PDB file of C-alpha atoms in Angstrom:
ATOM      1  CA  MET W 350      49.849  75.884 -78.785  1.00 55.00           C
ATOM      2  CA  MET W 351      46.642  74.370 -80.241  1.00 56.00           C
ATOM      3  CA  THR W 352      45.325  73.892 -76.746  1.00 62.00           C
ATOM      4  CA  THR W 353      46.037  77.494 -75.747  1.00 63.00           C
ATOM      5  CA  THR W 354      44.310  78.768 -78.895  1.00 61.00           C
ATOM      6  CA  ARG W 355      41.285  76.596 -78.217  1.00 61.00           C
ATOM      7  CA  ILE W 356      41.116  77.830 -74.603  1.00 61.00           C
ATOM      8  CA  ALA W 357      41.359  81.401 -75.759  1.00 56.00           C
ATOM      9  CA  LEU W 358      38.623  80.941 -78.373  1.00 54.00           C
ATOM     10  CA  ALA W 359      36.344  79.152 -75.883  1.00 56.00           C
ATOM     11  CA  SER W 360      36.820  81.972 -73.327  1.00 58.00           C
ATOM     12  CA  ALA W 361      36.096  84.632 -75.950  1.00 54.00           C
ATOM     13  CA  ALA W 362      33.006  82.782 -77.089  1.00 52.00           C
ATOM     14  CA  SER W 363      31.692  82.381 -73.529  1.00 55.00           C
ATOM     15  CA  LEU W 364      32.231  86.167 -72.846  1.00 49.00           C
ATOM     16  CA  LEU W 365      30.281  86.975 -76.030  1.00 50.00           C
ATOM     17  CA  LEU W 366      27.540  84.533 -75.134  1.00 47.00           C
ATOM     18  CA  ALA W 367      27.292  85.944 -71.591  1.00 50.00           C
ATOM     19  CA  GLY W 368      26.313  89.321 -73.059  1.00 49.00           C
ATOM     20  CA  CYS W 369      23.455  87.658 -75.007  1.00 47.00           C
ATOM     21  CA  ILE W 370      21.920  85.583 -72.179  1.00 50.00           C
ATOM     22  CA  SER W 371      19.049  87.165 -70.249  1.00 47.00           C
ATOM     23  CA  PHE W 372      17.004  85.507 -67.600  1.00 53.00           C
ATOM     24  CA  GLY W 373      13.940  87.694 -68.208  1.00 57.00           C
ATOM     25  CA  ALA W 374      13.093  91.310 -68.089  1.00 65.00           C
ATOM     26  CA  LYS W 375      13.457  93.260 -64.890  1.00 72.00           C
ATOM     27  CA  PRO W 376      10.338  92.614 -62.808  1.00 71.00           C
ATOM     28  CA  PRO W 377       8.027  95.588 -62.210  1.00 74.00           C
ATOM     29  CA  GLU W 378       8.148  97.225 -58.776  1.00 81.00           C
ATOM     30  CA  SER W 379       4.507  96.239 -58.158  1.00 87.00           C
ATOM     31  CA  LEU W 380       1.646  94.479 -59.831  1.00 95.00           C
ATOM     32  CA  LEU W 381      -1.943  95.772 -60.254  1.00 97.00           C
ATOM     33  CA  SER W 382      -5.022  93.963 -59.102  1.00 97.00           C
ATOM     34  CA  LEU W 383      -8.725  94.623 -58.627  1.00 97.00           C
ATOM     35  CA  THR W 384     -10.181  94.901 -55.147  1.00 96.00           C
ATOM     36  CA  PRO W 385     -13.975  94.677 -54.691  1.00 96.00           C
ATOM     37  CA  THR W 386     -15.617  97.540 -52.806  1.00 95.00           C
ATOM     38  CA  SER W 387     -18.546  95.211 -52.069  1.00 89.00           C
ATOM     39  CA  SER W 388     -17.556  91.840 -50.596  1.00 86.00           C
ATOM     40  CA  VAL W 389     -19.106  89.095 -48.555  1.00 83.00           C
ATOM     41  CA  ALA W 390     -17.987  88.966 -44.869  1.00 80.00           C
ATOM     42  CA  ALA W 391     -15.844  85.991 -43.785  1.00 85.00           C
ATOM     43  CA  GLY W 392     -17.950  83.130 -42.461  1.00 79.00           C
ATOM     44  CA  THR W 393     -21.043  84.094 -44.544  1.00 85.00           C
ATOM     45  CA  ALA W 394     -22.686  81.015 -46.063  1.00 79.00           C
ATOM     46  CA  ILE W 395     -24.759  81.314 -49.167  1.00 82.00           C
ATOM     47  CA  ASN W 396     -26.786  78.173 -49.997  1.00 78.00           C
ATOM     48  CA  GLY W 397     -29.003  77.256 -52.899  1.00 76.00           C
ATOM     49  CA  ASP W 398     -29.560  74.818 -55.637  1.00 76.00           C
ATOM     50  CA  VAL W 399     -27.879  74.898 -59.019  1.00 76.00           C
ATOM     51  CA  ALA W 400     -31.163  76.026 -60.662  1.00 74.00           C
ATOM     52  CA  GLN W 401     -31.073  79.338 -58.661  1.00 79.00           C
ATOM     53  CA  ALA W 402     -27.298  79.874 -58.957  1.00 88.00           C
ATOM     54  CA  ILE W 403     -25.717  82.164 -61.487  1.00 92.00           C
ATOM     55  CA  GLN W 404     -22.450  81.327 -63.188  1.00 92.00           C
ATOM     56  CA  VAL W 405     -20.145  84.145 -64.188  1.00 95.00           C
ATOM     57  CA  VAL W 406     -18.141  83.127 -67.294  1.00 94.00           C
ATOM     58  CA  GLU W 407     -14.813  84.744 -68.067  1.00 95.00           C
ATOM     59  CA  PRO W 408     -15.497  87.555 -70.579  1.00 97.00           C
ATOM     60  CA  GLU W 409     -14.177  87.594 -74.083  1.00 97.00           C
ATOM     61  CA  ALA W 410     -11.872  90.464 -74.890  1.00 97.00           C
ATOM     62  CA  PRO W 411      -9.988  92.056 -77.854  1.00 96.00           C
ATOM     63  CA  ALA W 412      -6.345  91.219 -78.363  1.00 95.00           C
ATOM     64  CA  LYS W 413      -5.188  94.415 -76.635  1.00 95.00           C
ATOM     65  CA  LEU W 414      -6.606  93.009 -73.411  1.00 96.00           C
ATOM     66  CA  ALA W 415      -5.255  89.501 -73.839  1.00 93.00           C
ATOM     67  CA  VAL W 416      -2.048  90.475 -72.056  1.00 93.00           C
ATOM     68  CA  ASN W 417      -1.206  91.537 -68.503  1.00 95.00           C
ATOM     69  CA  ARG W 418      -0.513  95.154 -69.552  1.00 95.00           C
ATOM     70  CA  VAL W 419      -2.749  98.270 -69.408  1.00 96.00           C
ATOM     71  CA  PRO W 420      -3.549  99.502 -72.892  1.00 96.00           C
ATOM     72  CA  VAL W 421      -3.481 103.200 -73.889  1.00 96.00           C
ATOM     73  CA  GLN W 422      -5.824 104.196 -76.736  1.00 96.00           C
ATOM     74  CA  ILE W 423      -3.762 106.931 -78.402  1.00 95.00           C
ATOM     75  CA  ASP W 424      -6.243 107.635 -81.205  1.00 95.00           C
ATOM     76  CA  ASP W 425      -8.765 105.570 -83.244  1.00 93.00           C
ATOM     77  CA  THR W 426      -6.125 103.262 -84.590  1.00 94.00           C
ATOM     78  CA  GLN W 427      -3.040 103.336 -82.279  1.00 96.00           C
ATOM     79  CA  VAL W 428      -2.631 101.467 -79.027  1.00 96.00           C
ATOM     80  CA  ALA W 429       0.322 101.587 -76.656  1.00 96.00           C
ATOM     81  CA  TYR W 430       0.739 100.325 -73.040  1.00 95.00           C
ATOM     82  CA  VAL W 431       1.215 102.185 -69.735  1.00 95.00           C
ATOM     83  CA  GLU W 432       4.838 101.910 -68.690  1.00 93.00           C
ATOM     84  CA  ASP W 433       5.373  99.644 -65.649  1.00 93.00           C
ATOM     85  CA  ALA W 434       1.597  98.892 -65.369  1.00 95.00           C
ATOM     86  CA  VAL W 435       1.304  95.119 -65.142  1.00 96.00           C
ATOM     87  CA  TRP W 436      -1.633  93.079 -63.872  1.00 97.00           C
ATOM     88  CA  VAL W 437      -1.237  90.065 -61.609  1.00 96.00           C
ATOM     89  CA  ASP W 438      -3.454  88.116 -63.966  1.00 96.00           C
ATOM     90  CA  LYS W 439      -5.263  88.581 -67.270  1.00 96.00           C
ATOM     91  CA  PRO W 440      -7.784  91.493 -67.002  1.00 97.00           C
ATOM     92  CA  THR W 441     -10.611  89.204 -68.051  1.00 97.00           C
ATOM     93  CA  ARG W 442      -9.961  86.831 -65.110  1.00 96.00           C
ATOM     94  CA  LEU W 443      -9.600  89.675 -62.652  1.00 97.00           C
ATOM     95  CA  PHE W 444     -12.878  91.251 -63.874  1.00 98.00           C
ATOM     96  CA  ARG W 445     -14.664  87.914 -63.659  1.00 96.00           C
ATOM     97  CA  LYS W 446     -13.712  87.487 -59.973  1.00 96.00           C
ATOM     98  CA  LEU W 447     -14.708  91.099 -59.249  1.00 97.00           C
ATOM     99  CA  LEU W 448     -18.085  90.548 -60.928  1.00 97.00           C
ATOM    100  CA  GLY W 449     -18.704  87.331 -59.025  1.00 95.00           C
ATOM    101  CA  GLU W 450     -17.849  88.839 -55.627  1.00 95.00           C
ATOM    102  CA  THR W 451     -19.883  92.008 -56.262  1.00 96.00           C
ATOM    103  CA  ILE W 452     -22.956  90.070 -57.385  1.00 95.00           C
ATOM    104  CA  ARG W 453     -22.602  87.695 -54.403  1.00 92.00           C
ATOM    105  CA  ALA W 454     -22.319  90.618 -51.937  1.00 94.00           C
ATOM    106  CA  ARG W 455     -25.129  92.770 -53.428  1.00 94.00           C
ATOM    107  CA  THR W 456     -27.672  90.141 -54.219  1.00 90.00           C
ATOM    108  CA  GLY W 457     -27.023  87.305 -51.787  1.00 87.00           C
ATOM    109  CA  ARG W 458     -27.274  84.894 -54.715  1.00 88.00           C
ATOM    110  CA  LEU W 459     -25.220  81.713 -55.032  1.00 88.00           C
ATOM    111  CA  VAL W 460     -22.502  82.663 -57.561  1.00 92.00           C
ATOM    112  CA  ILE W 461     -20.196  80.324 -59.430  1.00 88.00           C
ATOM    113  CA  ASP W 462     -17.260  82.374 -60.622  1.00 86.00           C
ATOM    114  CA  HIS W 463     -14.806  79.631 -61.577  1.00 83.00           C
ATOM    115  CA  ASP W 464     -14.851  76.738 -63.992  1.00 81.00           C
ATOM    116  CA  ASP W 465     -16.361  73.642 -62.528  1.00 77.00           C
ATOM    117  CA  PRO W 466     -17.782  71.039 -65.003  1.00 74.00           C
ATOM    118  CA  ALA W 467     -19.854  69.488 -62.205  1.00 73.00           C
ATOM    119  CA  LEU W 468     -21.730  72.775 -61.733  1.00 76.00           C
ATOM    120  CA  THR W 469     -23.464  74.101 -64.825  1.00 77.00           C
ATOM    121  CA  PRO W 470     -26.190  76.534 -63.840  1.00 84.00           C
ATOM    122  CA  THR W 471     -28.657  77.463 -66.567  1.00 85.00           C
ATOM    123  CA  ASN W 472     -28.446  81.119 -65.337  1.00 91.00           C
ATOM    124  CA  GLN W 473     -25.290  82.486 -66.796  1.00 92.00           C
ATOM    125  CA  LEU W 474     -23.589  85.910 -67.109  1.00 95.00           C
ATOM    126  CA  ARG W 475     -21.003  86.286 -69.886  1.00 95.00           C
ATOM    127  CA  GLY W 476     -20.044  88.906 -72.384  1.00 97.00           C
ATOM    128  CA  ASN W 477     -17.217  90.985 -73.832  1.00 98.00           C
ATOM    129  CA  LEU W 478     -14.853  93.261 -71.977  1.00 98.00           C
ATOM    130  CA  ILE W 479     -14.624  95.941 -74.664  1.00 97.00           C
ATOM    131  CA  ASP W 480     -12.505  98.619 -72.875  1.00 97.00           C
ATOM    132  CA  PHE W 481     -10.275  98.164 -69.862  1.00 98.00           C
ATOM    133  CA  GLY W 482      -7.550 100.809 -70.083  1.00 97.00           C
ATOM    134  CA  TYR W 483      -6.409 104.395 -70.455  1.00 97.00           C
ATOM    135  CA  ASP W 484      -7.795 106.754 -73.146  1.00 97.00           C
ATOM    136  CA  ALA W 485      -5.204 109.363 -73.969  1.00 96.00           C
ATOM    137  CA  ARG W 486      -7.760 111.422 -75.904  1.00 95.00           C
ATOM    138  CA  THR W 487      -9.824 112.085 -72.765  1.00 96.00           C
ATOM    139  CA  ALA W 488      -7.124 111.592 -70.108  1.00 96.00           C
ATOM    140  CA  SER W 489      -9.326 108.964 -68.382  1.00 97.00           C
ATOM    141  CA  VAL W 490      -9.674 105.253 -67.819  1.00 97.00           C
ATOM    142  CA  VAL W 491     -12.610 103.518 -69.417  1.00 98.00           C
ATOM    143  CA  VAL W 492     -14.191 100.157 -68.455  1.00 98.00           C
ATOM    144  CA  THR W 493     -16.876  98.894 -70.842  1.00 98.00           C
ATOM    145  CA  PHE W 494     -18.553  95.508 -70.521  1.00 98.00           C
ATOM    146  CA  ASP W 495     -21.172  94.127 -72.958  1.00 98.00           C
ATOM    147  CA  ALA W 496     -23.051  91.664 -70.799  1.00 98.00           C
ATOM    148  CA  VAL W 497     -25.143  88.728 -72.023  1.00 97.00           C
ATOM    149  CA  ARG W 498     -27.411  87.052 -69.478  1.00 95.00           C
ATOM    150  CA  ASP W 499     -29.046  83.664 -70.064  1.00 91.00           C
ATOM    151  CA  THR W 500     -31.974  83.117 -67.752  1.00 85.00           C
ATOM    152  CA  ASN W 501     -32.974  79.492 -67.142  1.00 75.00           C
ATOM    153  CA  GLY W 502     -31.647  78.590 -70.659  1.00 73.00           C
ATOM    154  CA  THR W 503     -34.721  80.135 -72.264  1.00 83.00           C
ATOM    155  CA  GLN W 504     -34.355  83.908 -72.194  1.00 91.00           C
ATOM    156  CA  VAL W 505     -31.339  86.045 -73.288  1.00 95.00           C
ATOM    157  CA  MET W 506     -30.831  89.630 -72.357  1.00 96.00           C
ATOM    158  CA  THR W 507     -27.942  91.933 -73.322  1.00 97.00           C
ATOM    159  CA  ARG W 508     -26.825  95.315 -71.943  1.00 98.00           C
ATOM    160  CA  ARG W 509     -23.802  97.529 -72.146  1.00 98.00           C
ATOM    161  CA  PHE W 510     -22.270  98.856 -68.974  1.00 98.00           C
ATOM    162  CA  SER W 511     -19.553 101.495 -68.818  1.00 98.00           C
ATOM    163  CA  ALA W 512     -17.730 103.755 -66.356  1.00 98.00           C
ATOM    164  CA  THR W 513     -15.117 106.484 -66.899  1.00 98.00           C
ATOM    165  CA  VAL W 514     -12.741 107.946 -64.305  1.00 97.00           C
ATOM    166  CA  PRO W 515     -10.492 110.919 -65.095  1.00 96.00           C
ATOM    167  CA  VAL W 516      -6.720 110.444 -64.530  1.00 88.00           C
ATOM    168  CA  VAL W 517      -4.251 113.305 -64.718  1.00 78.00           C
ATOM    169  CA  THR W 518      -1.167 111.298 -65.508  1.00 88.00           C
ATOM    170  CA  PRO W 519      -0.885 108.004 -67.401  1.00 91.00           C
ATOM    171  CA  GLU W 520       1.293 106.279 -64.781  1.00 94.00           C
ATOM    172  CA  ALA W 521       0.875 102.838 -63.275  1.00 95.00           C
ATOM    173  CA  GLY W 522      -0.305 103.910 -59.796  1.00 95.00           C
ATOM    174  CA  PRO W 523      -2.982 106.459 -60.704  1.00 96.00           C
ATOM    175  CA  VAL W 524      -4.196 104.422 -63.689  1.00 97.00           C
ATOM    176  CA  GLY W 525      -4.441 101.230 -61.640  1.00 96.00           C
ATOM    177  CA  ALA W 526      -6.448 102.985 -58.872  1.00 97.00           C
ATOM    178  CA  ALA W 527      -8.802 104.563 -61.474  1.00 97.00           C
ATOM    179  CA  LEU W 528      -9.300 101.189 -63.247  1.00 98.00           C
ATOM    180  CA  ASN W 529     -10.140  99.570 -59.912  1.00 98.00           C
ATOM    181  CA  GLN W 530     -12.748 102.355 -59.258  1.00 98.00           C
ATOM    182  CA  ALA W 531     -14.245 102.094 -62.734  1.00 98.00           C
ATOM    183  CA  ALA W 532     -14.346  98.288 -62.699  1.00 98.00           C
ATOM    184  CA  ASN W 533     -16.156  98.331 -59.317  1.00 98.00           C
ATOM    185  CA  ASP W 534     -18.656 100.879 -60.764  1.00 98.00           C
ATOM    186  CA  VAL W 535     -19.365  98.535 -63.723  1.00 98.00           C
ATOM    187  CA  ALA W 536     -19.548  95.501 -61.502  1.00 98.00           C
ATOM    188  CA  GLY W 537     -22.095  97.290 -59.225  1.00 98.00           C
ATOM    189  CA  GLN W 538     -24.192  98.256 -62.259  1.00 98.00           C
ATOM    190  CA  VAL W 539     -24.159  94.603 -63.401  1.00 98.00           C
ATOM    191  CA  ALA W 540     -25.107  93.335 -59.935  1.00 97.00           C
ATOM    192  CA  ASP W 541     -28.075  95.700 -59.839  1.00 96.00           C
ATOM    193  CA  TRP W 542     -29.145  94.473 -63.274  1.00 96.00           C
ATOM    194  CA  VAL W 543     -28.806  90.767 -62.250  1.00 93.00           C
ATOM    195  CA  ARG W 544     -30.812  91.433 -59.087  1.00 84.00           C
TER     196      ARG W 544
END
């Protein structure tokens, strides 16, 4: 009788526990990424010495961009996220790669857009990714990058770059496409500045 009671209790406990266990949220149907509109053709070699190279450092960003979600600025103080809009990587890393590829393609310069302690060019591009999401107040996506450029370790220049693209609906597909367009616009502006 004791054994039957124990078996019944163990079965009931395992059924209750089964309802609590989750192996993660349902994955999104697709993930968002950034695709450069300016890129270097396969097989292109860019040579140079470290003194002439430019290093693109991963930008700093506010907490709302420290996740793989697309933020929605509802008003001056409220932030939400676009439903089902998930990046394949952190927005700052994606933007860094986009900047590096765009600068490489538009200027022909040797660009270091990854962390390599053996390569430390004195020419560096870093900054803050201020906006990278959907603004509900204007029904548009906004990408804003505050760039800081160190030239040969002696001169520092700063400049703000921004692009806005209207979006009718705050849904993952249209917002992702608009962010890709705006990010490429900003990357192009930065490449022209670096040139």
